[in-house]
Amino acid sequence: MNISTIGNNFNIRFSGANKEQPKMTRTPEEHFKHFTGLIFNNLLERSEREVPENGQFTPISASYNIPDSENRAMLAIECDLTNPKTSRRISAVSCRKDSDKLVKSFIFKGTKQEVINYLKDEKNRETFIKTVKQLSDTLDSNN
């Protein structure tokens, strides 16, 4: 067996690899606003591609860790079970990490275009944050 040693002649070093980046600390409110913005933007892009105008589809969601808690916040888009042909629902979910405990609240129902408009509206992000905080508190109190 012959093993090539050509690659062993090079000693490549990256000068920036060992430098530590300062960690950015956020208040819980800043954390909520930042990550809520990210998941709303993510689901906006995905809903334009993955949510059909008519019929059922696989639910899509995005989540993040809730600060100072063992819970996760999740935003999900799924078809409405009572009218799956044209209605879509947006739900806020709080779930315990590494567990099957979750609390869910439907926060909006409409067509695909109405869902997209809902995700674009900045005021709805504050409603989501408020709802997720309440759901997380409910999950913690039932522990």
Coordinates of N, CA and C in Angstrom, one line a residue:
M1 N 0.8 -1.2 0.0 CA 0.0 0.0 0.0 C 0.9 1.2 0.0
N2 N 0.6 2.2 -0.9 CA 1.4 3.4 -1.0 C 0.5 4.6 -0.7
I3 N 0.9 5.3 0.4 CA 0.1 6.5 0.8 C 0.9 7.7 0.4
S4 N 0.3 8.6 -0.3 CA 0.9 9.8 -0.8 C 1.2 10.8 0.3
T5 N 2.3 11.4 0.4 CA 2.6 12.4 1.4 C 2.7 13.8 0.8
I6 N 2.1 14.0 -0.3 CA 2.2 15.3 -1.0 C 1.6 16.4 -0.1
G7 N 0.4 16.1 0.5 CA -0.3 17.1 1.3 C 0.4 17.4 2.6
N8 N 1.3 16.6 3.0 CA 2.0 16.8 4.3 C 3.1 17.9 4.2
N9 N 3.4 18.3 3.0 CA 4.5 19.3 2.9 C 4.0 20.7 3.2
F10 N 2.7 20.9 3.3 CA 2.2 22.2 3.5 C 1.7 22.4 5.0
N11 N 2.1 23.5 5.6 CA 1.6 23.8 6.9 C 0.8 25.1 6.8
I12 N -0.5 25.0 6.7 CA -1.3 26.1 6.5 C -1.8 26.6 7.9
R13 N -1.6 27.9 8.1 CA -2.2 28.4 9.4 C -3.1 29.6 9.0
F14 N -4.1 29.7 9.8 CA -5.0 30.8 9.6 C -4.9 31.8 10.8
S15 N -4.5 33.0 10.5 CA -4.2 33.9 11.6 C -5.4 34.3 12.4
G16 N -6.6 34.4 11.7 CA -7.8 34.8 12.4 C -8.6 33.7 13.1
A17 N -8.1 32.5 12.9 CA -8.9 31.4 13.4 C -8.9 31.3 15.0
N18 N -7.8 31.7 15.6 CA -7.7 31.6 17.0 C -8.2 32.8 17.8
K19 N -8.5 33.9 17.1 CA -8.9 35.1 17.8 C -10.4 34.9 18.2
E20 N -10.6 35.2 19.5 CA -12.0 35.1 20.0 C -12.8 36.3 19.6
Q21 N -14.0 36.1 19.1 CA -14.9 37.2 18.9 C -15.6 37.5 20.2
P22 N -15.8 38.8 20.4 CA -16.5 39.2 21.6 C -17.9 38.7 21.5
K23 N -18.4 38.2 22.6 CA -19.8 37.7 22.6 C -20.7 38.9 22.8
M24 N -21.8 38.9 22.0 CA -22.7 40.0 22.0 C -23.8 39.6 23.1
T25 N -24.0 40.4 24.1 CA -25.0 40.1 25.1 C -26.2 40.9 24.8
R26 N -27.4 40.3 24.8 CA -28.6 41.0 24.6 C -29.5 40.8 25.8
T27 N -30.3 41.8 26.0 CA -31.3 41.7 27.1 C -32.4 40.7 26.5
P28 N -33.2 40.2 27.4 CA -34.3 39.2 27.0 C -35.2 39.9 25.9
E29 N -35.5 41.2 26.1 CA -36.4 41.8 25.1 C -35.7 41.9 23.8
E30 N -34.4 42.3 23.7 CA -33.6 42.4 22.5 C -33.6 41.0 21.8
H31 N -33.4 40.0 22.7 CA -33.3 38.6 22.2 C -34.6 38.2 21.5
F32 N -35.7 38.5 22.1 CA -37.0 38.2 21.6 C -37.2 38.9 20.2
K33 N -36.9 40.2 20.2 CA -37.2 41.0 19.0 C -36.3 40.5 17.9
H34 N -35.0 40.3 18.2 CA -34.1 39.8 17.1 C -34.5 38.5 16.5
F35 N -34.7 37.5 17.3 CA -35.0 36.2 16.8 C -36.4 36.1 16.3
T36 N -37.3 36.8 16.8 CA -38.7 36.9 16.2 C -38.6 37.4 14.8
G37 N -37.8 38.5 14.6 CA -37.6 39.0 13.3 C -37.0 38.0 12.3
L38 N -36.1 37.2 12.8 CA -35.5 36.2 12.0 C -36.4 35.1 11.6
I39 N -37.2 34.6 12.5 CA -38.2 33.5 12.2 C -39.3 34.1 11.3
F40 N -39.8 35.3 11.5 CA -40.8 35.8 10.7 C -40.3 36.0 9.3
N41 N -39.1 36.5 9.1 CA -38.5 36.6 7.7 C -38.3 35.3 7.1
N42 N -37.8 34.3 7.9 CA -37.6 33.0 7.3 C -38.9 32.3 6.9
L43 N -40.0 32.4 7.7 CA -41.2 31.8 7.3 C -41.9 32.6 6.2
L44 N -41.6 33.9 6.1 CA -42.2 34.7 4.9 C -41.6 34.2 3.6
E45 N -40.3 34.0 3.6 CA -39.7 33.4 2.4 C -40.1 32.0 2.1
R46 N -40.2 31.2 3.1 CA -40.6 29.8 2.9 C -42.1 29.7 2.5
S47 N -42.9 30.5 3.1 CA -44.3 30.4 2.8 C -44.6 30.8 1.3
E48 N -43.8 31.8 0.8 CA -44.0 32.1 -0.6 C -43.7 31.0 -1.5
R49 N -42.7 30.1 -1.1 CA -42.3 29.0 -1.9 C -43.1 27.7 -1.6
E50 N -43.3 27.4 -0.3 CA -43.8 26.1 0.1 C -45.3 26.0 0.4
V51 N -46.0 27.1 0.6 CA -47.4 27.1 0.9 C -48.2 27.3 -0.3
P52 N -49.0 26.3 -0.7 CA -49.8 26.4 -1.9 C -51.0 27.3 -1.7
E53 N -51.6 27.8 -2.8 CA -52.8 28.6 -2.7 C -54.0 27.7 -2.2
N54 N -54.0 26.5 -2.7 CA -55.1 25.6 -2.4 C -54.6 24.2 -2.0
G55 N -55.3 23.6 -1.1 CA -55.0 22.2 -0.7 C -54.1 22.1 0.5
Q56 N -53.9 20.9 0.9 CA -53.1 20.6 2.1 C -51.6 20.6 1.8
F57 N -50.8 20.8 2.8 CA -49.3 20.9 2.6 C -48.7 20.5 3.9
T58 N -47.4 20.2 3.9 CA -46.6 19.9 5.1 C -46.4 21.2 5.8
P59 N -46.7 21.2 7.1 CA -46.5 22.4 7.9 C -45.1 22.9 7.9
I60 N -44.9 24.2 8.0 CA -43.5 24.7 8.1 C -43.4 25.5 9.4
S61 N -42.2 25.5 10.0 CA -42.1 26.2 11.3 C -40.6 26.7 11.4
A62 N -40.4 27.6 12.4 CA -39.1 28.0 12.8 C -39.2 28.3 14.3
S63 N -38.0 28.1 15.0 CA -38.1 28.2 16.4 C -36.7 28.8 16.9
Y64 N -36.8 29.2 18.2 CA -35.6 29.7 18.9 C -35.7 29.5 20.4
N65 N -34.6 29.5 21.1 CA -34.6 29.4 22.5 C -35.1 30.6 23.2
I66 N -36.0 30.4 24.2 CA -36.5 31.5 25.0 C -35.4 31.8 26.1
P67 N -35.0 33.1 26.2 CA -34.0 33.4 27.2 C -34.4 33.2 28.6
D68 N -33.5 32.7 29.5 CA -33.7 32.5 30.9 C -34.8 31.4 31.1
S69 N -34.9 30.4 30.2 CA -35.9 29.4 30.3 C -35.4 28.1 29.6
E70 N -36.1 27.1 29.9 CA -35.8 25.8 29.3 C -36.8 25.5 28.1
N71 N -37.4 26.6 27.6 CA -38.4 26.5 26.6 C -37.9 27.0 25.3
R72 N -38.7 26.6 24.2 CA -38.4 27.2 22.9 C -39.7 27.8 22.4
A73 N -39.5 28.9 21.6 CA -40.6 29.6 21.0 C -40.6 29.1 19.5
M74 N -41.8 28.8 19.0 CA -41.9 28.4 17.6 C -43.1 29.1 16.9
L75 N -42.9 29.4 15.7 CA -43.9 30.0 14.8 C -44.2 29.0 13.7
A76 N -45.4 28.6 13.5 CA -45.7 27.5 12.5 C -46.9 28.0 11.6
I77 N -46.8 27.5 10.4 CA -47.9 27.7 9.4 C -48.3 26.3 8.9
E78 N -49.6 26.1 9.0 CA -50.2 24.8 8.6 C -51.6 25.1 8.0
C79 N -52.1 24.0 7.3 CA -53.4 24.2 6.7 C -54.5 24.0 7.9
D80 N -55.6 24.7 7.7 CA -56.7 24.7 8.7 C -57.4 23.4 8.5
L81 N -57.6 22.6 9.6 CA -58.2 21.3 9.5 C -59.7 21.4 9.1
T82 N -60.4 22.5 9.5 CA -61.8 22.6 9.1 C -62.1 23.0 7.7
N83 N -61.1 23.7 7.1 CA -61.2 24.1 5.7 C -59.8 24.0 5.0
P84 N -59.3 22.8 4.8 CA -57.9 22.7 4.4 C -57.7 23.1 2.9
K85 N -58.8 23.3 2.2 CA -58.6 23.7 0.8 C -58.0 25.1 0.6
T86 N -58.5 26.1 1.4 CA -58.0 27.4 1.1 C -57.5 28.1 2.4
S87 N -57.8 27.6 3.6 CA -57.4 28.3 4.8 C -56.1 27.8 5.3
R88 N -55.3 28.8 5.8 CA -54.1 28.5 6.5 C -54.1 29.1 7.9
R89 N -53.4 28.5 8.8 CA -53.3 29.0 10.2 C -51.9 29.3 10.6
I90 N -51.7 30.3 11.3 CA -50.4 30.6 12.0 C -50.6 30.4 13.4
S91 N -49.7 29.6 14.0 CA -49.7 29.4 15.4 C -48.4 29.7 16.1
A92 N -48.6 30.1 17.4 CA -47.5 30.3 18.3 C -47.4 29.1 19.2
V93 N -46.2 28.6 19.4 CA -46.0 27.4 20.2 C -44.9 27.6 21.2
S94 N -45.0 27.2 22.4 CA -44.0 27.1 23.4 C -43.8 25.7 23.8
C95 N -42.6 25.2 23.7 CA -42.4 23.8 24.0 C -41.1 23.6 24.9
R96 N -41.1 22.6 25.8 CA -40.0 22.4 26.6 C -38.9 21.7 25.8
K97 N -37.7 22.1 26.0 CA -36.5 21.5 25.4 C -36.4 20.0 25.8
D98 N -36.1 19.2 24.9 CA -35.9 17.7 25.1 C -37.1 17.1 25.8
S99 N -38.3 17.5 25.5 CA -39.5 16.9 26.1 C -40.6 17.0 25.1
D100 N -41.7 16.4 25.4 CA -42.9 16.4 24.5 C -44.0 17.4 25.0
K101 N -43.6 18.2 26.0 CA -44.6 19.1 26.6 C -44.6 20.4 25.7
L102 N -45.8 20.8 25.3 CA -45.9 22.0 24.5 C -47.3 22.6 24.7
V103 N -47.4 23.9 24.5 CA -48.6 24.7 24.5 C -48.7 25.5 23.2
K104 N -49.9 25.4 22.6 CA -50.0 26.0 21.3 C -51.2 27.0 21.3
S105 N -51.1 28.0 20.5 CA -52.2 29.0 20.4 C -52.2 29.4 18.9
F106 N -53.4 29.3 18.3 CA -53.6 29.8 17.0 C -53.7 31.3 17.0
I107 N -52.9 32.1 16.2 CA -53.0 33.5 16.3 C -53.5 34.2 15.0
F108 N -53.6 33.4 13.9 CA -54.1 34.0 12.7 C -54.7 32.9 11.8
K109 N -55.7 33.2 11.0 CA -56.3 32.3 10.0 C -56.6 33.1 8.8
G110 N -56.2 32.6 7.6 CA -56.5 33.3 6.4 C -56.0 32.5 5.2
T111 N -56.1 33.2 4.0 CA -55.6 32.6 2.8 C -54.1 32.8 2.8
K112 N -53.4 32.2 1.7 CA -52.0 32.3 1.6 C -51.5 33.8 1.6
Q113 N -52.2 34.6 0.8 CA -51.8 36.0 0.7 C -52.0 36.7 2.0
E114 N -53.1 36.4 2.7 CA -53.3 37.0 4.0 C -52.2 36.6 5.0
V115 N -51.8 35.4 4.9 CA -50.7 34.9 5.8 C -49.4 35.6 5.5
I116 N -49.1 35.8 4.2 CA -47.9 36.6 3.8 C -48.0 38.0 4.3
N117 N -49.1 38.6 4.1 CA -49.3 40.0 4.6 C -49.2 40.1 6.2
Y118 N -49.7 39.1 6.9 CA -49.5 39.0 8.3 C -48.1 38.9 8.7
L119 N -47.3 38.1 8.0 CA -45.9 38.0 8.4 C -45.1 39.2 8.0
K120 N -45.5 40.0 7.1 CA -44.8 41.3 6.7 C -45.1 42.4 7.7
D121 N -46.2 42.4 8.4 CA -46.6 43.4 9.3 C -45.8 43.4 10.6
E122 N -45.1 44.5 11.0 CA -44.2 44.5 12.1 C -45.0 44.4 13.5
K123 N -46.3 44.9 13.5 CA -47.1 44.9 14.7 C -47.4 43.5 15.2
N124 N -47.4 42.6 14.2 CA -47.8 41.2 14.6 C -46.6 40.5 15.3
R125 N -45.4 41.0 15.1 CA -44.3 40.4 15.8 C -44.4 40.6 17.3
E126 N -44.8 41.8 17.7 CA -45.0 42.1 19.1 C -46.1 41.2 19.7
T127 N -47.2 40.9 19.0 CA -48.2 40.1 19.4 C -47.7 38.6 19.6
F128 N -46.9 38.2 18.7 CA -46.3 36.9 18.8 C -45.4 36.8 20.1
I129 N -44.6 37.8 20.3 CA -43.7 37.8 21.5 C -44.6 37.7 22.8
K130 N -45.6 38.5 22.8 CA -46.5 38.5 24.0 C -47.1 37.2 24.2
T131 N -47.6 36.6 23.1 CA -48.3 35.3 23.2 C -47.3 34.2 23.6
V132 N -46.1 34.2 23.1 CA -45.1 33.1 23.4 C -44.7 33.3 24.9
K133 N -44.6 34.5 25.4 CA -44.2 34.7 26.8 C -45.3 34.1 27.7
Q134 N -46.6 34.3 27.3 CA -47.7 33.8 28.1 C -47.7 32.2 28.0
L135 N -47.4 31.7 26.9 CA -47.4 30.2 26.7 C -46.3 29.6 27.5
S136 N -45.1 30.3 27.5 CA -44.0 29.8 28.2 C -44.2 29.8 29.7
D137 N -44.8 30.9 30.2 CA -45.2 30.9 31.6 C -46.2 29.8 32.0
T138 N -47.1 29.6 31.1 CA -48.1 28.5 31.3 C -47.4 27.1 31.4
L139 N -46.5 26.9 30.5 CA -45.7 25.7 30.5 C -44.9 25.5 31.8
D140 N -44.3 26.6 32.2 CA -43.5 26.6 33.4 C -44.3 26.3 34.7
S141 N -45.5 26.9 34.7 CA -46.4 26.8 35.9 C -47.0 25.4 36.0
N142 N -47.1 24.7 34.8 CA -47.6 23.3 34.8 C -46.5 22.3 35.1
N143 N -45.3 22.7 35.4 CA -44.2 21.8 35.6 C -44.3 21.1 36.9

